[in-house]
XYZ file of C-alpha atoms in Angstrom:
419
model
C -46.031 42.964 49.892
C -44.610 41.352 46.779
C -41.964 39.015 48.218
C -41.133 35.468 47.592
C -39.713 33.392 50.526
C -38.351 29.825 50.147
C -36.711 27.649 52.711
C -34.828 24.421 52.119
C -32.884 22.119 54.348
C -29.502 21.630 52.631
C -28.401 18.923 55.109
C -29.338 17.916 58.763
C -28.495 21.112 60.697
C -28.058 23.363 57.700
C -30.799 25.369 55.914
C -30.955 28.192 53.429
C -33.776 30.737 53.214
C -34.200 32.972 50.121
C -36.086 36.189 50.386
C -36.650 38.022 46.922
C -38.159 41.434 46.346
C -37.480 42.967 43.009
C -37.481 46.494 44.445
C -34.063 46.028 46.185
C -30.986 47.016 44.239
C -28.700 44.865 46.372
C -28.285 41.306 47.457
C -27.422 40.236 50.941
C -26.054 36.877 52.128
C -25.830 35.881 55.899
C -24.343 32.770 56.947
C -24.947 32.042 60.581
C -23.178 29.249 62.594
C -25.082 28.368 65.795
C -23.583 26.689 68.833
C -24.738 26.398 72.529
C -23.361 29.456 74.411
C -20.453 28.200 76.526
C -18.235 30.325 78.751
C -15.290 28.037 77.877
C -15.456 28.683 74.115
C -17.235 32.083 73.647
C -14.220 34.316 73.396
C -12.545 31.893 71.036
C -15.487 31.585 68.718
C -15.820 35.463 68.701
C -12.190 35.843 67.856
C -12.083 33.078 65.267
C -14.894 34.995 63.297
C -13.158 38.196 63.002
C -9.830 36.390 61.937
C -11.497 34.430 59.151
C -12.336 37.564 57.348
C -8.701 38.603 57.361
C -7.334 35.062 56.424
C -8.306 34.673 52.814
C -5.740 32.645 50.717
C -5.568 35.534 48.176
C -6.911 38.628 49.819
C -5.071 38.484 53.066
C -5.389 41.102 55.650
C -7.664 44.113 56.031
C -6.041 46.233 53.168
C -6.364 43.453 50.684
C -9.814 42.417 51.437
C -10.991 45.985 51.421
C -9.318 46.485 47.949
C -11.224 43.553 46.651
C -14.599 44.529 47.949
C -14.015 48.135 46.645
C -13.527 46.975 43.260
C -16.959 45.350 43.352
C -18.621 48.826 43.632
C -18.299 49.123 47.430
C -19.473 45.567 48.188
C -18.721 44.445 51.863
C -18.002 41.377 53.991
C -17.910 41.114 57.648
C -18.465 38.902 60.709
C -20.558 39.405 63.930
C -21.164 37.530 67.156
C -24.280 37.666 69.223
C -26.769 35.456 71.219
C -30.142 34.320 70.552
C -31.664 32.436 73.547
C -29.055 29.958 74.881
C -27.039 29.839 71.590
C -24.228 31.859 70.337
C -24.435 32.908 66.748
C -21.437 33.755 64.569
C -22.680 35.398 61.440
C -20.811 36.118 58.167
C -22.324 38.756 55.842
C -21.757 39.752 52.175
C -23.520 42.688 50.569
C -23.246 43.866 46.941
C -25.347 45.728 44.319
C -27.041 43.476 41.824
C -25.182 42.500 38.679
C -27.515 44.352 36.413
C -26.022 47.543 37.829
C -22.574 46.738 37.070
C -20.996 48.659 34.286
C -19.557 45.676 32.551
C -21.868 42.985 33.541
C -19.679 41.556 36.229
C -21.072 38.719 38.432
C -20.514 40.663 41.536
C -22.494 38.794 44.049
C -21.160 35.367 42.885
C -17.605 36.684 43.213
C -18.194 38.202 46.570
C -19.922 34.961 47.953
C -17.087 32.847 46.595
C -14.570 34.681 48.493
C -16.577 34.993 51.644
C -16.972 31.095 51.550
C -13.252 30.679 50.984
C -12.604 32.781 54.026
C -14.960 30.643 56.005
C -13.969 27.148 54.727
C -10.438 27.444 53.194
C -8.670 30.028 55.250
C -5.024 30.467 55.700
C -3.434 29.701 59.054
C -4.147 32.632 61.399
C -1.460 35.262 61.194
C 0.249 36.181 64.379
C 0.022 40.057 63.766
C -3.811 39.767 63.103
C -4.318 37.462 65.844
C -2.738 39.948 68.377
C -4.800 42.884 66.867
C -8.150 41.270 66.934
C -7.432 39.783 70.288
C -6.733 43.293 71.636
C -9.899 44.511 70.115
C -11.967 41.835 71.633
C -10.510 42.589 75.205
C -11.195 46.249 74.498
C -14.760 45.532 73.463
C -15.427 43.425 76.703
C -13.645 46.376 78.682
C -15.966 48.927 77.152
C -19.114 47.275 78.068
C -18.888 48.836 81.488
C -18.969 52.394 79.891
C -22.424 52.010 78.634
C -24.224 51.913 81.919
C -27.703 51.038 80.686
C -26.459 47.844 78.761
C -24.069 47.096 81.624
C -26.951 47.105 84.111
C -28.829 44.860 81.708
C -26.098 42.366 81.247
C -25.454 42.110 85.051
C -29.310 41.626 85.598
C -29.196 38.794 83.134
C -26.455 37.081 85.013
C -28.658 36.861 88.264
C -32.030 36.249 86.303
C -30.497 33.412 84.222
C -28.027 32.023 86.603
C -26.883 28.676 85.535
C -28.299 29.045 82.033
C -26.242 30.010 79.023
C -28.194 33.194 78.307
C -26.625 34.651 81.327
C -23.220 34.788 79.443
C -21.801 37.165 76.968
C -21.233 36.066 73.545
C -17.957 37.936 73.924
C -16.824 35.920 76.950
C -15.094 37.329 79.809
C -11.910 39.585 79.900
C -10.049 36.835 81.546
C -11.014 34.199 78.930
C -10.097 36.647 76.070
C -6.678 37.474 77.522
C -5.788 33.742 77.926
C -6.656 32.915 74.410
C -3.878 31.082 72.322
C -3.869 30.739 68.506
C -4.255 26.965 69.068
C -7.356 27.406 71.112
C -9.015 29.761 68.443
C -7.918 27.361 65.643
C -9.524 24.538 67.510
C -12.730 26.620 68.167
C -12.829 27.312 64.331
C -12.744 23.595 63.560
C -15.410 22.726 66.007
C -17.602 25.505 64.534
C -17.306 23.924 61.154
C -17.964 20.482 62.405
C -20.529 20.831 65.153
C -22.575 24.215 64.523
C -25.740 24.194 62.897
C -26.109 26.714 60.018
C -28.993 29.028 59.232
C -28.100 30.839 56.024
C -30.134 33.317 53.995
C -30.025 35.384 51.032
C -32.208 38.460 50.679
C -32.545 41.144 47.956
C -33.458 41.995 44.448
C -32.831 38.472 43.065
C -30.668 37.126 40.285
C -28.711 35.311 42.765
C -29.079 31.689 41.803
C -25.317 31.137 41.118
C -24.615 32.506 44.531
C -27.345 30.239 46.066
C -25.659 27.258 44.415
C -22.329 28.052 46.010
C -23.819 28.481 49.416
C -25.807 25.276 49.144
C -22.942 23.258 47.915
C -20.570 24.549 50.583
C -23.186 23.551 53.339
C -23.879 20.143 51.663
C -20.238 19.332 51.567
C -19.831 20.160 55.232
C -21.958 17.274 56.136
C -24.523 16.872 58.936
C -24.649 18.795 62.220
C -26.715 18.842 65.414
C -29.899 21.165 65.602
C -29.932 23.403 68.618
C -33.297 24.760 69.889
C -33.233 28.563 70.410
C -36.317 28.562 72.748
C -35.561 27.456 76.395
C -38.068 28.952 78.803
C -36.425 30.047 82.056
C -38.481 29.055 85.135
C -39.254 31.678 87.706
C -37.525 31.408 90.992
C -39.112 30.717 94.313
C -38.039 33.946 95.775
C -37.322 37.149 94.113
C -33.414 37.782 93.680
C -32.367 41.300 94.677
C -28.783 42.412 93.744
C -27.064 45.678 93.287
C -23.700 47.127 92.352
C -22.261 50.692 92.312
C -20.065 52.715 90.144
C -19.490 56.321 88.970
C -22.396 57.574 86.941
C -25.072 60.244 86.930
C -28.181 58.198 87.364
C -29.181 54.900 89.027
C -30.338 52.065 86.864
C -32.883 49.465 87.902
C -33.611 46.370 85.883
C -36.650 44.158 86.723
C -36.894 40.717 85.155
C -40.252 38.811 85.062
C -40.614 35.189 83.930
C -43.802 33.815 82.298
C -44.794 30.367 81.191
C -47.754 31.791 78.950
C -46.971 30.712 75.436
C -48.758 33.025 73.433
C -46.083 35.196 71.848
C -48.291 37.885 70.286
C -50.171 38.427 73.504
C -47.014 38.673 75.467
C -45.485 41.052 73.053
C -48.505 43.221 72.971
C -48.598 43.243 76.932
C -45.207 44.429 77.085
C -45.779 47.115 74.524
C -48.928 48.216 76.331
C -47.016 48.310 79.481
C -43.793 50.012 78.401
C -43.226 49.788 74.757
C -44.495 53.042 73.183
C -44.453 56.759 73.940
C -48.135 56.352 75.238
C -47.564 53.261 77.167
C -48.563 52.857 80.774
C -44.970 53.259 82.160
C -44.201 56.324 79.938
C -47.240 58.119 80.696
C -47.395 57.443 84.409
C -44.057 56.533 85.796
C -42.152 59.104 83.491
C -44.464 61.728 82.591
C -47.185 62.082 85.131
C -45.166 61.309 88.264
C -41.597 62.228 86.973
C -40.082 59.116 88.796
C -37.553 58.043 86.008
C -35.677 59.371 82.737
C -36.785 56.349 80.830
C -38.730 53.045 81.706
C -39.053 50.564 79.004
C -40.433 46.990 78.768
C -39.606 44.337 76.282
C -39.975 40.678 75.834
C -37.045 38.093 75.707
C -39.098 35.596 73.701
C -36.607 32.776 73.616
C -36.300 32.804 77.397
C -40.017 33.423 78.397
C -39.082 36.735 80.190
C -39.955 40.390 80.126
C -37.463 42.981 81.057
C -38.109 46.496 82.428
C -35.041 48.709 82.521
C -35.145 52.287 83.801
C -32.864 55.175 84.661
C -33.933 56.950 87.987
C -32.713 59.389 90.430
C -31.850 57.414 93.468
C -34.313 59.324 95.763
C -37.104 57.943 93.517
C -36.047 54.315 93.655
C -38.750 52.932 95.987
C -41.522 55.093 94.587
C -40.681 54.081 90.762
C -40.402 50.443 91.896
C -43.654 50.396 93.559
C -45.398 52.460 90.592
C -43.974 49.929 88.041
C -45.747 47.135 89.691
C -48.820 49.096 90.277
C -49.111 49.564 86.401
C -48.737 45.830 85.912
C -51.492 45.282 88.532
C -53.690 47.788 86.483
C -53.323 45.696 83.418
C -53.956 42.471 85.312
C -57.293 43.993 86.391
C -58.084 45.028 82.662
C -57.780 48.677 83.547
C -56.764 49.762 80.048
C -58.981 51.166 77.346
C -59.831 49.755 73.867
C -58.318 52.762 72.347
C -54.960 52.052 74.255
C -54.946 48.578 73.066
C -55.648 49.475 69.492
C -53.118 52.097 69.322
C -50.512 49.760 70.864
C -51.438 47.358 68.022
C -51.169 50.184 65.260
C -47.667 51.037 66.789
C -46.532 47.509 66.577
C -47.855 46.950 63.025
C -45.903 50.066 62.023
C -42.702 48.547 63.303
C -43.485 45.424 61.360
C -44.250 47.214 58.231
C -40.877 48.872 58.194
C -39.161 45.397 57.983
C -40.191 45.273 54.264
C -37.979 48.407 53.690
C -34.584 46.640 54.037
C -33.175 43.470 52.823
C -31.102 43.041 55.896
C -34.014 43.705 58.127
C -36.101 40.927 56.192
C -33.033 38.483 56.616
C -33.099 39.238 60.343
C -36.887 38.909 60.539
C -37.085 35.483 59.165
C -34.143 34.354 61.175
C -35.741 35.485 64.510
C -39.291 34.047 63.356
C -37.536 30.645 62.897
C -35.690 30.983 66.243
C -39.233 31.528 67.883
C -40.715 28.409 66.178
C -42.602 30.450 63.589
C -40.556 29.517 60.591
C -41.461 31.644 57.470
C -43.974 33.661 59.121
C -44.131 36.996 57.156
C -44.523 40.373 58.694
C -48.116 40.511 57.284
C -49.034 37.266 58.877
C -47.573 38.372 62.162
C -49.473 41.535 61.920
C -52.836 39.467 61.574
C -51.810 37.216 64.451
C -51.259 40.298 66.568
C -54.351 42.094 65.671
C -56.294 39.059 66.591
C -55.119 39.158 70.270
C -58.101 39.963 72.566
C -58.250 41.989 75.773
C -58.691 38.571 77.588
C -55.444 37.352 76.288
C -53.621 40.481 77.296
C -55.038 40.150 80.826
C -53.826 36.447 80.852
C -50.397 37.566 79.598
C -50.203 40.146 82.479
C -51.295 37.658 85.191
C -48.806 35.097 83.934
C -45.613 37.155 84.769
C -43.901 36.597 87.963
C -41.116 38.921 89.303
C -37.802 37.008 89.282
C -34.963 39.544 89.592
C -34.435 43.147 90.645
C -30.893 44.440 89.909
C -29.885 48.017 90.851
C -26.768 49.731 89.488
C -26.259 52.693 91.978
C -24.265 55.782 91.995
C -21.317 55.123 93.976
C -20.926 58.962 94.797
C -24.829 59.188 95.899
C -27.606 60.840 94.094
C -26.179 63.464 91.651
């Protein structure tokens, strides 16, 4: 693919990656502030991010900022909050069509980035009305997590599997911490974000963004130095498997199994997880779901930054034991090398297909290079990752399978019995 990728360190703890592909008609900037995930500050950081977008000195509030972006041919700015490994990431985004498509030659991306940076670095004092509104939205978001039972089960399983580690926490914090937030606390969190977060910024798109790049680089440089926080922190397996369960009103039981590994071959680990339960022709899908009809879904995936593999499934309660035993049996089969060359090759093809789609979107490319950096593979392209993945041998898959150790089994049961 004809893309150009550059990365430069603007200051200690602040880097800017530029990804250029002339086929894109838009440009996207993402400015990610990275801090260790801490339950004392997670809610405040999350709320600060949402308030900053509404606190521009000229375009104050949702109506004003929306009117501004609409005048830039439907451009957008926004903020999000998520975790990567043991870190909380507060990301600010700006997206606009390229200047050459503007009717009067306006510098769309430059103007948009200028306003976004002013939201981040020169905001007004947080308004009481918007503080109460966004605080309520944060609390609602935390409360709504229980309504999506699959993600709720995964979240609960993480708390047991990574107990004592920041990854066990939600980047939104808890309902209690969100309810207790004051404007002074959120303002203090914002100031701490500016002073102590590392920054991973990126610009991706069709190009012609040198002016916007200068704005971002200058803003990061003037901020000064900041610590660098590692994303990868492997989680040790427990001496004894943790088994925990909860119950709530729902139609099917959820079981989440988390395994730990100290095998540091990411490509082999990823292929093993995909061969086991990452495709419609994987071991778990073909046997646990299709052949034996023991579950509604059964999927495995890697948590690379923690050295862990997760298998989550939806099951009728009467099939719980049989499904659990068969999942472990399928892992044993791979440990013994009981998979065909065709199965391995087709899994590689499926993974290659997923990697190729990254080139279709400027936002996917931005996310790709960020996550590659987080895993210690800075600037590794999708093509290079494909080559690395295709070079993985049968023996390395078997090593990956034999390295996993069951750490946690979490079950979310139906409070009314099997339905």
